[in-house]
Short mmCIF file of C-alpha atoms in Angstrom, two decimals:
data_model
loop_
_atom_site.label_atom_id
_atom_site.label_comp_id
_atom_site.label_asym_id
_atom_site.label_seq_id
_atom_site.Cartn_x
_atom_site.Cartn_y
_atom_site.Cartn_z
CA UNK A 1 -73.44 -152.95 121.89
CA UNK A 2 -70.42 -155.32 121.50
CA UNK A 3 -70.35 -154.30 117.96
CA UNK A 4 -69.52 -150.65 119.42
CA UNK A 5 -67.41 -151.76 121.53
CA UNK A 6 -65.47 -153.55 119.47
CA UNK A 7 -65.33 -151.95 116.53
CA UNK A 8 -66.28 -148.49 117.52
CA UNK A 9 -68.93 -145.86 115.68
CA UNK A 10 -67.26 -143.90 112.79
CA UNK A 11 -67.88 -140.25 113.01
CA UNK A 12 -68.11 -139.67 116.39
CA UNK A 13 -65.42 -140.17 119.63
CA UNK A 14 -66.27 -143.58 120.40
CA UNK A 15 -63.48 -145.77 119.55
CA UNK A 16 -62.48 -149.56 118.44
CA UNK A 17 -61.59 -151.31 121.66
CA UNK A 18 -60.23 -154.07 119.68
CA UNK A 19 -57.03 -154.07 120.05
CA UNK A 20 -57.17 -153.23 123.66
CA UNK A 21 -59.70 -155.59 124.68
CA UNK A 22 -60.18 -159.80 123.92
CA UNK A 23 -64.17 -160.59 122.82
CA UNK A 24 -64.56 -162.24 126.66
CA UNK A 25 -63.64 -159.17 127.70
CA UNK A 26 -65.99 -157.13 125.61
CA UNK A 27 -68.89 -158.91 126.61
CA UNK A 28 -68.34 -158.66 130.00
CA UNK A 29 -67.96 -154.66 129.50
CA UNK A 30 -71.53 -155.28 127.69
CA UNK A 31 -73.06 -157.08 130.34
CA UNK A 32 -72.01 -154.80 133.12
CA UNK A 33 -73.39 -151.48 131.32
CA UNK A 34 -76.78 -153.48 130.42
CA UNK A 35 -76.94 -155.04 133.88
CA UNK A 36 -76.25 -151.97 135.95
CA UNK A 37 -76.97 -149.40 133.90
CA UNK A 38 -80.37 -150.23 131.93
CA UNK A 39 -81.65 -153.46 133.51
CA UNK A 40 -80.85 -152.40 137.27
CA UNK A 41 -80.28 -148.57 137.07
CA UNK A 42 -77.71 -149.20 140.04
CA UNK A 43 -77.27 -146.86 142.72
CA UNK A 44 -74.00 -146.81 142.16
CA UNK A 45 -74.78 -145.21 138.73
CA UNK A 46 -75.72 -142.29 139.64
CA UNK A 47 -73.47 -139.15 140.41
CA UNK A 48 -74.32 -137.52 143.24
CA UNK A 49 -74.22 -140.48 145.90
CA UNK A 50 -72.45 -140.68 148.87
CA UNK A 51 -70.69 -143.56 147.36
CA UNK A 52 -69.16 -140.75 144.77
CA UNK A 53 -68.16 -138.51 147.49
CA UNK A 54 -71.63 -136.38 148.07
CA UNK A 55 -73.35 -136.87 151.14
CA UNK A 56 -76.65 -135.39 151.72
CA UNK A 57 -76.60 -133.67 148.15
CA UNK A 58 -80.13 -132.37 148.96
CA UNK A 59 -78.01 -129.53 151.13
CA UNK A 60 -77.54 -128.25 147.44
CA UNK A 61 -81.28 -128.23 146.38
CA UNK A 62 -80.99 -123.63 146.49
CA UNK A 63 -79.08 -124.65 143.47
CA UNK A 64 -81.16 -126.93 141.60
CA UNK A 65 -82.95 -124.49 139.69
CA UNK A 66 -80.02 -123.00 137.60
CA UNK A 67 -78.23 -126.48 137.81
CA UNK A 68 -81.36 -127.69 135.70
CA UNK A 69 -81.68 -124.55 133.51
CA UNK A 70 -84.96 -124.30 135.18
CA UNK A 71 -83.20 -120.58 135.87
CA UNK A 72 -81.15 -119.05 133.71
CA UNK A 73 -78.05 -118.09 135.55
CA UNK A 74 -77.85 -114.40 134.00
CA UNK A 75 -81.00 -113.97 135.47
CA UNK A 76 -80.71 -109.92 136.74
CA UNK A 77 -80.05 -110.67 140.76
CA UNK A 78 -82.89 -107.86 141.59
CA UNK A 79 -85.28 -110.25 140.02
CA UNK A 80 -84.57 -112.77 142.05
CA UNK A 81 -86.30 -113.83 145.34
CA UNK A 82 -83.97 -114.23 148.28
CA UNK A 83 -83.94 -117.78 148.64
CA UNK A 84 -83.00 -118.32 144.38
CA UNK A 85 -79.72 -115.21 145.22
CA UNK A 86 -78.94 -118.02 147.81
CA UNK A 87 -79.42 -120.45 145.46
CA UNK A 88 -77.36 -119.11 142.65
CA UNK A 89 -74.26 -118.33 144.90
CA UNK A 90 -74.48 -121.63 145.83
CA UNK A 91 -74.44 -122.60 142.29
CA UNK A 92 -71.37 -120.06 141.87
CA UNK A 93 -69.57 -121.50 144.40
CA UNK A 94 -70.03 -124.96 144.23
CA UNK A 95 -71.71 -126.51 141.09
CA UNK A 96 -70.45 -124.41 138.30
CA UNK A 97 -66.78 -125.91 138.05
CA UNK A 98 -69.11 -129.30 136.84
CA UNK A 99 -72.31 -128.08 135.53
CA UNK A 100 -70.42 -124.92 133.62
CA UNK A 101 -72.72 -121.78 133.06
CA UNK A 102 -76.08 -123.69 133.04
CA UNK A 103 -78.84 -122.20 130.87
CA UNK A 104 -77.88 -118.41 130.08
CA UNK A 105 -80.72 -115.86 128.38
CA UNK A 106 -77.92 -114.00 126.63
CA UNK A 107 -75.00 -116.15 125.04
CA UNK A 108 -72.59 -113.09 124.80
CA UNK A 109 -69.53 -113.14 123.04
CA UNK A 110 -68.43 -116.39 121.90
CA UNK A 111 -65.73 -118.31 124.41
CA UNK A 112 -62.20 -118.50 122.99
CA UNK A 113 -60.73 -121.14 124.62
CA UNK A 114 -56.99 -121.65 124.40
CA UNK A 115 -55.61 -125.66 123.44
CA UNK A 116 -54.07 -126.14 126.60
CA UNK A 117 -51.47 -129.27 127.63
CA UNK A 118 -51.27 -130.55 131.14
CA UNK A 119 -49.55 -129.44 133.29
CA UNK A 120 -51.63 -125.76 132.97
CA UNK A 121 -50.80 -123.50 135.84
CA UNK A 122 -50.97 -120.68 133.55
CA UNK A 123 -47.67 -121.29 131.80
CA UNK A 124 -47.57 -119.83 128.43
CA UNK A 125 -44.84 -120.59 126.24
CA UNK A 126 -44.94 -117.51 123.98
CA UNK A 127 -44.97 -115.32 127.12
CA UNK A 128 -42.45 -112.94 127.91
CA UNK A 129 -39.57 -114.48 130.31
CA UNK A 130 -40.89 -112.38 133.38
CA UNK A 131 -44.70 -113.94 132.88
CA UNK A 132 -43.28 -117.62 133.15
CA UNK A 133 -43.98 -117.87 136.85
CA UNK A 134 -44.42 -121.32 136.97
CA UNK A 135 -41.39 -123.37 136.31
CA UNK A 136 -42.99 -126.60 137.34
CA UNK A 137 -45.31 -126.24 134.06
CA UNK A 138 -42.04 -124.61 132.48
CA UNK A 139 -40.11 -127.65 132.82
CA UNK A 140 -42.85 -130.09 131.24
CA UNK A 141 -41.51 -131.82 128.29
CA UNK A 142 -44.95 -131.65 126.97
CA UNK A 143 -44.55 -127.89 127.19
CA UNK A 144 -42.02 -127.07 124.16
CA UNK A 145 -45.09 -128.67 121.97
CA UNK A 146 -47.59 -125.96 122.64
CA UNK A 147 -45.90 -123.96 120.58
CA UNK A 148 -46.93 -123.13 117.52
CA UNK A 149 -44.36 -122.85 114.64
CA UNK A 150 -44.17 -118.97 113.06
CA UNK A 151 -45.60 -119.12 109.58
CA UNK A 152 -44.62 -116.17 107.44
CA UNK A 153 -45.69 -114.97 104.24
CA UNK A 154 -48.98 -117.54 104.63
CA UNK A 155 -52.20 -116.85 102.20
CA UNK A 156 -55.36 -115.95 103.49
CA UNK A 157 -56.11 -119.35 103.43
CA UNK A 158 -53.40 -120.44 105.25
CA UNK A 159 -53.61 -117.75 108.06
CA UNK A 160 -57.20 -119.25 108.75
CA UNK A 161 -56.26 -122.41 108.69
CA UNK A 162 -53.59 -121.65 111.25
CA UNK A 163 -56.68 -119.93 113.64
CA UNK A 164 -58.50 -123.47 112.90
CA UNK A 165 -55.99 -125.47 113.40
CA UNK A 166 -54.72 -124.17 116.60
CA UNK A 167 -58.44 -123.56 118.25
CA UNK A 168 -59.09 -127.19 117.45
CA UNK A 169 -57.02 -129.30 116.30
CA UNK A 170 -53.46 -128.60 118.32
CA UNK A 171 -56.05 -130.30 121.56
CA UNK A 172 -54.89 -133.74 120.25
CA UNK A 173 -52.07 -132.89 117.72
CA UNK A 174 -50.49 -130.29 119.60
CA UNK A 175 -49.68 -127.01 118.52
CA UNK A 176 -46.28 -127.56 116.78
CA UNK A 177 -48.48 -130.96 115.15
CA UNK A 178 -46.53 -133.75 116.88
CA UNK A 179 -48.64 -134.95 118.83
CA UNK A 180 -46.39 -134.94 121.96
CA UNK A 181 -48.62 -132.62 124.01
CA UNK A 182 -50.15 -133.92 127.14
CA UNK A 183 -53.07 -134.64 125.38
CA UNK A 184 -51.97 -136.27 122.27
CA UNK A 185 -49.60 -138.87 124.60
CA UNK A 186 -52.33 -139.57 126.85
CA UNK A 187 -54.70 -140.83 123.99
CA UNK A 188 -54.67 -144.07 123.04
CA UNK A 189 -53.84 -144.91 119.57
CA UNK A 190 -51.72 -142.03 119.71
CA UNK A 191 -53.02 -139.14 117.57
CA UNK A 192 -50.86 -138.96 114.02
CA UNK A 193 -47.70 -136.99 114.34
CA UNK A 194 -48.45 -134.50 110.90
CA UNK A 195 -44.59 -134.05 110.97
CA UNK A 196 -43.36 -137.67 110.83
CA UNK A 197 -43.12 -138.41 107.00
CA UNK A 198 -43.68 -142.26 108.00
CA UNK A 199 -46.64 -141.59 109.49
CA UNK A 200 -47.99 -139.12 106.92
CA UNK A 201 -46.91 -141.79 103.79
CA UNK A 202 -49.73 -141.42 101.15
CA UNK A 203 -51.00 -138.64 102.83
CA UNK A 204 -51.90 -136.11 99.58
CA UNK A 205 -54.97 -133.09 100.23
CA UNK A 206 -57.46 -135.22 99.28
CA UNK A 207 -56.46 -137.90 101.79
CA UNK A 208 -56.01 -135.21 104.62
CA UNK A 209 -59.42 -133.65 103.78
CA UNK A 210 -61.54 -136.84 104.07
CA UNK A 211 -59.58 -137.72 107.30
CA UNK A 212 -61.17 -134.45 109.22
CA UNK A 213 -64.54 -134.33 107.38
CA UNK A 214 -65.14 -138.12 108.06
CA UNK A 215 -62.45 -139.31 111.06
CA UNK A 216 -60.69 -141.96 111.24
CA UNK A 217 -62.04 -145.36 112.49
CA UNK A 218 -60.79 -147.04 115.70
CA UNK A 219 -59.15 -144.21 116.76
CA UNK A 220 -59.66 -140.73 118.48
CA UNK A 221 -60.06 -138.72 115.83
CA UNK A 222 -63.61 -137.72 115.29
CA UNK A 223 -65.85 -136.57 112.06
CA UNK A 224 -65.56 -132.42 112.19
CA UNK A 225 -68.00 -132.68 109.01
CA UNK A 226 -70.75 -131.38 111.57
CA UNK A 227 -68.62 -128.76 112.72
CA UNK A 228 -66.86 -126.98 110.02
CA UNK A 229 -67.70 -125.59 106.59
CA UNK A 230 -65.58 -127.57 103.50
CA UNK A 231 -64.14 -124.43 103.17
CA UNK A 232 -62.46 -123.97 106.72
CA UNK A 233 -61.59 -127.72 106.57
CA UNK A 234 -60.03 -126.90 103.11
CA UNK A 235 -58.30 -123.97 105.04
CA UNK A 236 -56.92 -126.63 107.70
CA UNK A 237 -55.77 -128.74 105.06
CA UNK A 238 -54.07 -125.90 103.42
CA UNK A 239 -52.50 -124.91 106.83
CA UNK A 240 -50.79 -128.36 107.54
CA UNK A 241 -49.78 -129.36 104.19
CA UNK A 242 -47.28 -126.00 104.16
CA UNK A 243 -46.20 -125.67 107.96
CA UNK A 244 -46.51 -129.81 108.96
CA UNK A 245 -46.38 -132.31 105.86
CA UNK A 246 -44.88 -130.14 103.00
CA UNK A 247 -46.70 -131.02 99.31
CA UNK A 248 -45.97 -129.07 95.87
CA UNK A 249 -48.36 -126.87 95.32
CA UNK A 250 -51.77 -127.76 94.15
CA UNK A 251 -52.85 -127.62 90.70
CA UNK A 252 -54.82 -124.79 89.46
CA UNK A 253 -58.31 -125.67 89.37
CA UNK A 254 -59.45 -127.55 86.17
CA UNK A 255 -62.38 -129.69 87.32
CA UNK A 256 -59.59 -132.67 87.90
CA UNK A 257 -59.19 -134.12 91.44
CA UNK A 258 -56.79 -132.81 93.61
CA UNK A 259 -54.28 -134.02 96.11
#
């Protein structure tokens, strides 16, 4: 455990705390989880106490069943007894903002969320003057960011790796790949600015490509390897090597390693 702590697990989110933390420090972090968390199983470990703001969570219990998945939530309300209708627009109502749509029968169409930078209010930058209601989100520096730069004349590989890039990666890098979103500030090491040619120094394809497929130790950025195809990481490659970190173009294919 100090070992993850301190040095963090490649391919996944869990980071070095190395440079943020001393060893004594570490191992006191250590103890505390094993203590309270295995050892102990502290009260104050567990979510819904009064301690963490929910008194007399049992008032919830109508809403246990879809909060467990022991009922799917799409569950046609005609087949449902009285007391699980209750039950669900309790869940509706109350449990849903945490718990998020529970077990579901039937998917439906896959969720496109939109990277987002704080603050959200609904601003959107690439909205027409007379949507941009909210000048408080309007007047975020971090705002300008979350826009994503016009690419024109882009291959089909390029186009996709500007859908990619901008459903995934613009969370951390922002959209415009500084980094300077909400996000991207917030984190800690900072995620790499893809436009800062000091930063991107012996950055070629190859170099970029193993960075997403495998992530980068001690810091934020995780292994997508698990989550996308070569191909679409190829694509995202593609996308920020001719909009972010300009390269000449790569060599035909001829069984040599590219860059």
């Amino acid at each position: 455990m100090i070992a993850a702590v301190r040095d963090g697990r490649p391919g996944t989110a869990m980071k070095s705390f190395s440079t943020l933390l001393n060893e004594q420090d570490i191992a006191a972090v250590v103890d505390f989880v094993r203590a309270t968390f295995i050892v102990q199983r502290g009260i104050n470990t567990y979510y819904h106490t009064v301690e963490n703001g929910w008194p007399n969570h049992q008032r919830y219990a109508a809403a246990f069943p879809f909060a467990l998945g022991e009922i799917a939530l799409d569950t046609p309300w005609e087949k449902l007894t009285p007391a699980q209708q209750a039950g669900k627009r309790l869940f509706m109502a109350s449990c849903i903002s945490c718990h998020d749509r529970a077990r579901v029968n039937d998917e439906g169409a896959v969720w496109d969320p939109r990277s987002v930078s704080f603050p959200r209010g609904g601003y959107r930058p690439d909205a027409a003057p007379s949507k941009q209601l909210d000048a408080v989100s309007g007047a975020t520096p971090y705002a300008k960011h979350d826009k994503a730069p016009k690419l024109e004349k882009a291959t089909a590989q390029e186009r996709r790796g500007e859908q990619l890039f901008q459903a995934n990666c613009a969370f951390c890098h922002a959209a415009d790949g500084t980094a300077r979103n909400w996000i991207g500030r917030f984190l800690e090491p900072h995620p790499r600015d893809l436009t800062d040619h000091a930063a991107m120094k012996g950055m070629g394809r190859a170099e970029i490509k193993a960075a997403i497929r495998e992530g980068v130790a001690g810091t934020p950025m995780s292994a997508w390897k698990q989550v996308l195809p070569d191909q679409d990481i190829d694509a995202i490659v593609a996308y920020i090597v001719r909009v972010f970190h300009p390269l000449p173009a790569a060599p035909a294919q001829s069984g040599g390693k590219q860059r």
